[in-house]
């Protein structure tokens, strides 16, 4: 084991503060990564404040962060994928059983025995896993994608959650040139959905309740912007979409969106509203429409996404902050006061 510097929360009501944690030395298949940037995900806030106690209670001290990009500093004796100095990334999971049908299909995100990047039982140390608000991390090479060297690393970090969460369903449901695609909500997830759908060649329509977001949506790659509260604007698009990606986590009218789908169209949820959504059966029956959901992707798909981003020069729009401003960033996150993700410059941890 070795000591690593980190920022952690000591309780559900404690601010994040500087601390020291124990990391394992690399085993034969591990890589050790110096963390350069770590994105802030809304789930970090929920986890730190134990707001998911019914599903995933928080173990303290909690070191959050699952949007990690850095540079390899050590490799185990059996590592073939990386050498010291390579750029590497770590997302929402760091291990799985490798033997279940999901793992064999390259869908580790559905493994019943997966290990999440933080606040999850750590089979190596016996404690819990610690995330990316730290100066380093040690992860099995199987769960470490390579990072294209041409991309801005601060903007790469959020790709490991916000990026793959939007790329995976677009990829799975076959969004390509000639498809008409809707993106609902222009936030941390939605802005990535617009970028990816545009790069995949689709005709992209952003749905928002905020008229002030129109110019930014066009800048990001939207072909049209629809104010979803305007019934006339919505009616113009009835029955015309091949696919709609819904990135809204607040309560909203799902039936109005279902009516926008063409025959065999799909509406996929990546946002997670707190309350159940009310779905009218006829909205699905007429037109053989479907409603689905999607989490992150597997490791192979995550690598495919990063390679796609390298080819098309896609990164998240980020506001880079020092670790000392992380508690302020959490409060701003609650107000959606960021365009569109926070990325922590982990060099600031040296003086924390």
GROMACS .gro file of C-alpha atoms in nm:
model
  352
    1UNK     CA    1   0.000   0.000   0.000
    2UNK     CA    2   0.101   0.363  -0.041
    3UNK     CA    3  -0.043   0.693   0.075
    4UNK     CA    4  -0.220   0.921  -0.171
    5UNK     CA    5  -0.348   1.273  -0.123
    6UNK     CA    6  -0.721   1.321  -0.176
    7UNK     CA    7  -1.031   1.528  -0.102
    8UNK     CA    8  -1.301   1.347   0.093
    9UNK     CA    9  -1.625   1.399   0.281
   10UNK     CA   10  -1.627   1.275   0.643
   11UNK     CA   11  -2.009   1.272   0.667
   12UNK     CA   12  -2.323   1.362   0.476
   13UNK     CA   13  -2.310   1.718   0.608
   14UNK     CA   14  -1.932   1.771   0.596
   15UNK     CA   15  -1.765   1.978   0.325
   16UNK     CA   16  -1.507   1.801   0.114
   17UNK     CA   17  -1.160   1.853   0.261
   18UNK     CA   18  -0.800   1.746   0.215
   19UNK     CA   19  -0.705   1.404   0.349
   20UNK     CA   20  -0.471   1.108   0.295
   21UNK     CA   21  -0.595   0.769   0.177
   22UNK     CA   22  -0.432   0.429   0.126
   23UNK     CA   23  -0.403   0.296  -0.229
   24UNK     CA   24  -0.281  -0.049  -0.325
   25UNK     CA   25   0.051  -0.088  -0.500
   26UNK     CA   26   0.002  -0.208  -0.859
   27UNK     CA   27  -0.047  -0.582  -0.894
   28UNK     CA   28   0.080  -0.756  -1.208
   29UNK     CA   29  -0.218  -0.644  -1.423
   30UNK     CA   30  -0.260  -0.294  -1.276
   31UNK     CA   31  -0.160   0.050  -1.393
   32UNK     CA   32  -0.098   0.340  -1.158
   33UNK     CA   33  -0.218   0.672  -1.294
   34UNK     CA   34  -0.128   1.026  -1.191
   35UNK     CA   35  -0.463   1.203  -1.209
   36UNK     CA   36  -0.446   1.525  -1.411
   37UNK     CA   37  -0.816   1.615  -1.431
   38UNK     CA   38  -1.132   1.479  -1.272
   39UNK     CA   39  -1.480   1.582  -1.376
   40UNK     CA   40  -1.760   1.654  -1.130
   41UNK     CA   41  -2.075   1.449  -1.192
   42UNK     CA   42  -2.412   1.523  -1.032
   43UNK     CA   43  -2.396   1.172  -0.885
   44UNK     CA   44  -2.088   1.281  -0.686
   45UNK     CA   45  -2.304   1.531  -0.503
   46UNK     CA   46  -2.580   1.277  -0.436
   47UNK     CA   47  -2.328   1.023  -0.311
   48UNK     CA   48  -2.133   1.261  -0.088
   49UNK     CA   49  -2.455   1.378   0.077
   50UNK     CA   50  -2.592   1.022   0.112
   51UNK     CA   51  -2.900   1.110  -0.092
   52UNK     CA   52  -2.910   0.761  -0.241
   53UNK     CA   53  -2.911   0.591   0.100
   54UNK     CA   54  -3.199   0.364   0.004
   55UNK     CA   55  -3.013   0.219  -0.293
   56UNK     CA   56  -2.644   0.284  -0.234
   57UNK     CA   57  -2.568   0.414   0.118
   58UNK     CA   58  -2.248   0.616   0.141
   59UNK     CA   59  -1.951   0.483   0.337
   60UNK     CA   60  -1.737   0.757   0.492
   61UNK     CA   61  -1.484   0.891   0.436
   62UNK     CA   62  -1.604   0.920   0.074
   63UNK     CA   63  -1.365   1.019  -0.205
   64UNK     CA   64  -1.586   1.082  -0.511
   65UNK     CA   65  -1.494   1.115  -0.879
   66UNK     CA   66  -1.544   0.879  -1.174
   67UNK     CA   67  -1.444   1.102  -1.464
   68UNK     CA   68  -1.070   1.054  -1.450
   69UNK     CA   69  -0.795   1.133  -1.700
   70UNK     CA   70  -0.424   1.115  -1.630
   71UNK     CA   71  -0.085   0.974  -1.713
   72UNK     CA   72   0.050   0.624  -1.638
   73UNK     CA   73   0.333   0.632  -1.381
   74UNK     CA   74   0.370   0.259  -1.304
   75UNK     CA   75   0.270  -0.068  -1.471
   76UNK     CA   76   0.243  -0.421  -1.336
   77UNK     CA   77   0.466  -0.696  -1.471
   78UNK     CA   78   0.190  -0.843  -1.691
   79UNK     CA   79   0.059  -0.514  -1.833
   80UNK     CA   80   0.072  -0.503  -2.212
   81UNK     CA   81  -0.177  -0.227  -2.287
   82UNK     CA   82   0.017   0.069  -2.144
   83UNK     CA   83   0.365   0.199  -2.084
   84UNK     CA   84   0.479   0.468  -1.844
   85UNK     CA   85   0.390   0.811  -1.982
   86UNK     CA   86   0.078   0.704  -2.173
   87UNK     CA   87  -0.244   0.901  -2.135
   88UNK     CA   88  -0.515   0.693  -1.970
   89UNK     CA   89  -0.868   0.727  -1.837
   90UNK     CA   90  -1.092   0.570  -1.574
   91UNK     CA   91  -1.471   0.591  -1.575
   92UNK     CA   92  -1.752   0.470  -1.351
   93UNK     CA   93  -1.628   0.113  -1.295
   94UNK     CA   94  -1.293  -0.043  -1.214
   95UNK     CA   95  -1.362  -0.417  -1.216
   96UNK     CA   96  -1.614  -0.693  -1.296
   97UNK     CA   97  -1.621  -1.072  -1.273
   98UNK     CA   98  -1.520  -1.115  -1.638
   99UNK     CA   99  -1.712  -1.442  -1.669
  100UNK     CA  100  -2.084  -1.358  -1.676
  101UNK     CA  101  -2.277  -1.330  -2.006
  102UNK     CA  102  -2.267  -0.949  -1.983
  103UNK     CA  103  -1.890  -0.940  -1.945
  104UNK     CA  104  -1.842  -1.192  -2.226
  105UNK     CA  105  -2.051  -0.963  -2.448
  106UNK     CA  106  -1.836  -0.662  -2.359
  107UNK     CA  107  -2.115  -0.510  -2.150
  108UNK     CA  108  -1.939  -0.490  -1.814
  109UNK     CA  109  -2.174  -0.210  -1.703
  110UNK     CA  110  -2.444  -0.477  -1.657
  111UNK     CA  111  -2.224  -0.726  -1.468
  112UNK     CA  112  -2.395  -0.831  -1.143
  113UNK     CA  113  -2.054  -0.832  -0.975
  114UNK     CA  114  -1.905  -0.510  -1.108
  115UNK     CA  115  -1.699  -0.278  -0.887
  116UNK     CA  116  -1.776   0.093  -0.907
  117UNK     CA  117  -1.494   0.346  -0.897
  118UNK     CA  118  -1.585   0.479  -0.553
  119UNK     CA  119  -1.800   0.397  -0.251
  120UNK     CA  120  -1.809   0.029  -0.341
  121UNK     CA  121  -1.657  -0.277  -0.169
  122UNK     CA  122  -1.290  -0.301  -0.268
  123UNK     CA  123  -1.193  -0.666  -0.311
  124UNK     CA  124  -0.823  -0.576  -0.297
  125UNK     CA  125  -0.810  -0.369   0.023
  126UNK     CA  126  -1.119  -0.493   0.205
  127UNK     CA  127  -1.249  -0.138   0.245
  128UNK     CA  128  -1.430   0.072  -0.012
  129UNK     CA  129  -1.307   0.210  -0.342
  130UNK     CA  130  -1.188   0.570  -0.358
  131UNK     CA  131  -1.248   0.790  -0.662
  132UNK     CA  132  -1.070   1.051  -0.866
  133UNK     CA  133  -1.058   1.348  -0.628
  134UNK     CA  134  -0.708   1.221  -0.559
  135UNK     CA  135  -0.354   1.255  -0.689
  136UNK     CA  136  -0.343   0.897  -0.821
  137UNK     CA  137  -0.540   0.578  -0.873
  138UNK     CA  138  -0.455   0.211  -0.936
  139UNK     CA  139  -0.682   0.015  -1.172
  140UNK     CA  140  -0.665  -0.313  -1.364
  141UNK     CA  141  -0.561  -0.243  -1.723
  142UNK     CA  142  -0.884  -0.403  -1.853
  143UNK     CA  143  -1.077  -0.105  -1.717
  144UNK     CA  144  -0.845   0.168  -1.839
  145UNK     CA  145  -0.918   0.313  -2.186
  146UNK     CA  146  -0.653   0.498  -2.385
  147UNK     CA  147  -0.689   0.872  -2.442
  148UNK     CA  148  -0.627   1.034  -2.783
  149UNK     CA  149  -0.332   1.269  -2.759
  150UNK     CA  150  -0.491   1.551  -2.963
  151UNK     CA  151  -0.768   1.635  -2.715
  152UNK     CA  152  -0.785   1.891  -2.435
  153UNK     CA  153  -0.754   1.676  -2.123
  154UNK     CA  154  -0.974   1.897  -1.903
  155UNK     CA  155  -1.256   1.842  -2.152
  156UNK     CA  156  -1.181   1.470  -2.184
  157UNK     CA  157  -1.251   1.393  -1.817
  158UNK     CA  158  -1.634   1.429  -1.837
  159UNK     CA  159  -1.639   1.201  -2.141
  160UNK     CA  160  -1.588   0.910  -1.900
  161UNK     CA  161  -1.942   0.956  -1.765
  162UNK     CA  162  -2.142   1.227  -1.944
  163UNK     CA  163  -1.981   1.132  -2.273
  164UNK     CA  164  -2.032   0.758  -2.268
  165UNK     CA  165  -2.380   0.794  -2.112
  166UNK     CA  166  -2.494   0.981  -2.424
  167UNK     CA  167  -2.275   0.811  -2.685
  168UNK     CA  168  -2.381   0.458  -2.586
  169UNK     CA  169  -2.756   0.490  -2.660
  170UNK     CA  170  -2.694   0.689  -2.978
  171UNK     CA  171  -2.458   0.414  -3.088
  172UNK     CA  172  -2.682   0.126  -2.974
  173UNK     CA  173  -2.994   0.258  -3.149
  174UNK     CA  174  -2.810   0.321  -3.473
  175UNK     CA  175  -2.802   0.698  -3.503
  176UNK     CA  176  -2.637   0.776  -3.838
  177UNK     CA  177  -2.658   1.015  -4.129
  178UNK     CA  178  -3.016   1.060  -4.245
  179UNK     CA  179  -3.173   1.004  -3.902
  180UNK     CA  180  -3.376   1.271  -3.726
  181UNK     CA  181  -3.273   1.286  -3.361
  182UNK     CA  182  -3.408   1.486  -3.070
  183UNK     CA  183  -3.206   1.580  -2.762
  184UNK     CA  184  -3.412   1.687  -2.461
  185UNK     CA  185  -3.235   1.927  -2.226
  186UNK     CA  186  -2.911   2.119  -2.275
  187UNK     CA  187  -2.711   2.041  -1.963
  188UNK     CA  188  -2.412   1.827  -1.874
  189UNK     CA  189  -2.556   1.528  -2.060
  190UNK     CA  190  -2.760   1.706  -2.325
  191UNK     CA  191  -2.476   1.918  -2.461
  192UNK     CA  192  -2.277   1.598  -2.523
  193UNK     CA  193  -2.580   1.440  -2.690
  194UNK     CA  194  -2.601   1.732  -2.932
  195UNK     CA  195  -2.229   1.709  -3.015
  196UNK     CA  196  -2.236   1.334  -3.074
  197UNK     CA  197  -2.560   1.327  -3.274
  198UNK     CA  198  -2.426   1.605  -3.497
  199UNK     CA  199  -2.093   1.426  -3.550
  200UNK     CA  200  -2.278   1.103  -3.634
  201UNK     CA  201  -2.448   1.287  -3.919
  202UNK     CA  202  -2.802   1.312  -3.784
  203UNK     CA  203  -3.042   1.605  -3.820
  204UNK     CA  204  -3.040   1.727  -3.459
  205UNK     CA  205  -3.326   1.904  -3.284
  206UNK     CA  206  -3.278   2.031  -2.929
  207UNK     CA  207  -3.583   2.050  -2.702
  208UNK     CA  208  -3.555   2.299  -2.417
  209UNK     CA  209  -3.781   2.504  -2.191
  210UNK     CA  210  -3.529   2.791  -2.201
  211UNK     CA  211  -3.535   3.017  -2.511
  212UNK     CA  212  -3.202   3.164  -2.400
  213UNK     CA  213  -3.026   2.836  -2.481
  214UNK     CA  214  -3.100   2.852  -2.855
  215UNK     CA  215  -2.775   3.016  -2.966
  216UNK     CA  216  -2.561   2.780  -2.761
  217UNK     CA  217  -2.748   2.478  -2.894
  218UNK     CA  218  -2.679   2.587  -3.252
  219UNK     CA  219  -2.312   2.645  -3.165
  220UNK     CA  220  -2.289   2.292  -3.027
  221UNK     CA  221  -2.435   2.136  -3.342
  222UNK     CA  222  -2.815   2.150  -3.326
  223UNK     CA  223  -2.991   2.212  -3.657
  224UNK     CA  224  -3.311   2.330  -3.490
  225UNK     CA  225  -3.423   2.433  -3.142
  226UNK     CA  226  -3.778   2.374  -3.018
  227UNK     CA  227  -3.919   2.539  -2.707
  228UNK     CA  228  -4.102   2.242  -2.559
  229UNK     CA  229  -4.358   2.458  -2.378
  230UNK     CA  230  -4.479   2.589  -2.716
  231UNK     CA  231  -4.752   2.353  -2.837
  232UNK     CA  232  -4.742   2.485  -3.194
  233UNK     CA  233  -4.366   2.426  -3.224
  234UNK     CA  234  -4.407   2.073  -3.084
  235UNK     CA  235  -4.696   1.995  -3.320
  236UNK     CA  236  -4.480   2.076  -3.625
  237UNK     CA  237  -4.257   1.779  -3.539
  238UNK     CA  238  -4.526   1.523  -3.452
  239UNK     CA  239  -4.450   1.169  -3.569
  240UNK     CA  240  -4.116   1.258  -3.729
  241UNK     CA  241  -3.828   1.145  -3.504
  242UNK     CA  242  -3.632   0.823  -3.538
  243UNK     CA  243  -3.478   0.861  -3.194
  244UNK     CA  244  -3.504   1.097  -2.897
  245UNK     CA  245  -3.249   1.110  -2.615
  246UNK     CA  246  -3.408   1.246  -2.298
  247UNK     CA  247  -3.145   1.394  -2.064
  248UNK     CA  248  -3.383   1.568  -1.823
  249UNK     CA  249  -3.381   1.465  -1.456
  250UNK     CA  250  -3.671   1.690  -1.350
  251UNK     CA  251  -4.037   1.590  -1.374
  252UNK     CA  252  -4.163   1.645  -1.730
  253UNK     CA  253  -4.428   1.533  -1.981
  254UNK     CA  254  -4.297   1.214  -2.140
  255UNK     CA  255  -4.613   1.165  -2.344
  256UNK     CA  256  -4.559   1.486  -2.541
  257UNK     CA  257  -4.220   1.348  -2.642
  258UNK     CA  258  -4.354   1.004  -2.734
  259UNK     CA  259  -4.593   1.174  -2.977
  260UNK     CA  260  -4.293   1.312  -3.167
  261UNK     CA  261  -4.167   0.964  -3.262
  262UNK     CA  262  -4.231   0.812  -3.600
  263UNK     CA  263  -4.331   0.445  -3.639
  264UNK     CA  264  -4.082   0.223  -3.453
  265UNK     CA  265  -3.915   0.529  -3.303
  266UNK     CA  266  -3.745   0.506  -2.966
  267UNK     CA  267  -3.733   0.745  -2.672
  268UNK     CA  268  -3.438   0.669  -2.446
  269UNK     CA  269  -3.400   0.804  -2.093
  270UNK     CA  270  -3.055   0.894  -1.964
  271UNK     CA  271  -3.181   1.146  -1.712
  272UNK     CA  272  -3.326   1.006  -1.391
  273UNK     CA  273  -3.630   1.196  -1.258
  274UNK     CA  274  -3.687   1.145  -0.887
  275UNK     CA  275  -4.056   1.057  -0.930
  276UNK     CA  276  -4.194   0.789  -1.167
  277UNK     CA  277  -4.302   0.918  -1.507
  278UNK     CA  278  -4.664   0.866  -1.612
  279UNK     CA  279  -4.678   0.698  -1.953
  280UNK     CA  280  -4.997   0.671  -2.158
  281UNK     CA  281  -5.011   0.326  -2.318
  282UNK     CA  282  -5.165   0.453  -2.642
  283UNK     CA  283  -4.861   0.672  -2.699
  284UNK     CA  284  -4.661   0.352  -2.735
  285UNK     CA  285  -4.923   0.133  -2.901
  286UNK     CA  286  -4.991   0.367  -3.192
  287UNK     CA  287  -4.680   0.363  -3.402
  288UNK     CA  288  -4.517   0.068  -3.224
  289UNK     CA  289  -4.302   0.317  -3.036
  290UNK     CA  290  -4.073   0.217  -2.755
  291UNK     CA  291  -3.947   0.373  -2.433
  292UNK     CA  292  -3.606   0.268  -2.302
  293UNK     CA  293  -3.324   0.365  -2.070
  294UNK     CA  294  -2.948   0.341  -2.088
  295UNK     CA  295  -2.659   0.377  -1.841
  296UNK     CA  296  -2.290   0.403  -1.932
  297UNK     CA  297  -2.129   0.176  -2.193
  298UNK     CA  298  -1.883  -0.110  -2.161
  299UNK     CA  299  -1.508  -0.064  -2.181
  300UNK     CA  300  -1.483  -0.146  -2.553
  301UNK     CA  301  -1.759   0.103  -2.634
  302UNK     CA  302  -1.595   0.364  -2.409
  303UNK     CA  303  -1.273   0.320  -2.607
  304UNK     CA  304  -1.471   0.350  -2.930
  305UNK     CA  305  -1.623   0.675  -2.800
  306UNK     CA  306  -1.282   0.818  -2.709
  307UNK     CA  307  -1.144   0.726  -3.050
  308UNK     CA  308  -1.449   0.888  -3.212
  309UNK     CA  309  -1.387   1.201  -3.004
  310UNK     CA  310  -1.023   1.204  -3.113
  311UNK     CA  311  -1.127   1.178  -3.479
  312UNK     CA  312  -1.391   1.451  -3.454
  313UNK     CA  313  -1.216   1.669  -3.193
  314UNK     CA  314  -1.501   1.636  -2.944
  315UNK     CA  315  -1.467   1.715  -2.574
  316UNK     CA  316  -1.706   1.837  -2.308
  317UNK     CA  317  -1.750   2.211  -2.256
  318UNK     CA  318  -1.592   2.259  -1.914
  319UNK     CA  319  -1.520   2.517  -1.649
  320UNK     CA  320  -1.185   2.424  -1.497
  321UNK     CA  321  -1.158   2.477  -1.121
  322UNK     CA  322  -0.900   2.408  -0.851
  323UNK     CA  323  -0.988   2.142  -0.593
  324UNK     CA  324  -1.018   2.420  -0.334
  325UNK     CA  325  -1.340   2.536  -0.506
  326UNK     CA  326  -1.510   2.195  -0.514
  327UNK     CA  327  -1.762   2.273  -0.238
  328UNK     CA  328  -1.859   2.596  -0.412
  329UNK     CA  329  -1.893   2.399  -0.737
  330UNK     CA  330  -2.136   2.158  -0.568
  331UNK     CA  331  -2.362   2.449  -0.467
  332UNK     CA  332  -2.345   2.591  -0.818
  333UNK     CA  333  -2.426   2.248  -0.960
  334UNK     CA  334  -2.753   2.248  -0.766
  335UNK     CA  335  -2.843   2.570  -0.950
  336UNK     CA  336  -2.726   2.438  -1.291
  337UNK     CA  337  -2.476   2.724  -1.284
  338UNK     CA  338  -2.214   2.574  -1.516
  339UNK     CA  339  -2.164   2.539  -1.890
  340UNK     CA  340  -2.163   2.246  -1.898
  341UNK     CA  341  -1.940   2.043  -1.666
  342UNK     CA  342  -1.687   2.121  -1.396
  343UNK     CA  343  -1.340   1.973  -1.443
  344UNK     CA  344  -1.098   1.979  -1.150
  345UNK     CA  345  -0.734   2.059  -1.224
  346UNK     CA  346  -0.579   1.803  -0.991
  347UNK     CA  347  -0.244   1.985  -0.987
  348UNK     CA  348  -0.417   2.213  -0.734
  349UNK     CA  349  -0.428   1.923  -0.488
  350UNK     CA  350  -0.055   1.965  -0.426
  351UNK     CA  351  -0.121   2.291  -0.238
  352UNK     CA  352  -0.450   2.185  -0.074
   0.00000   0.00000   0.00000
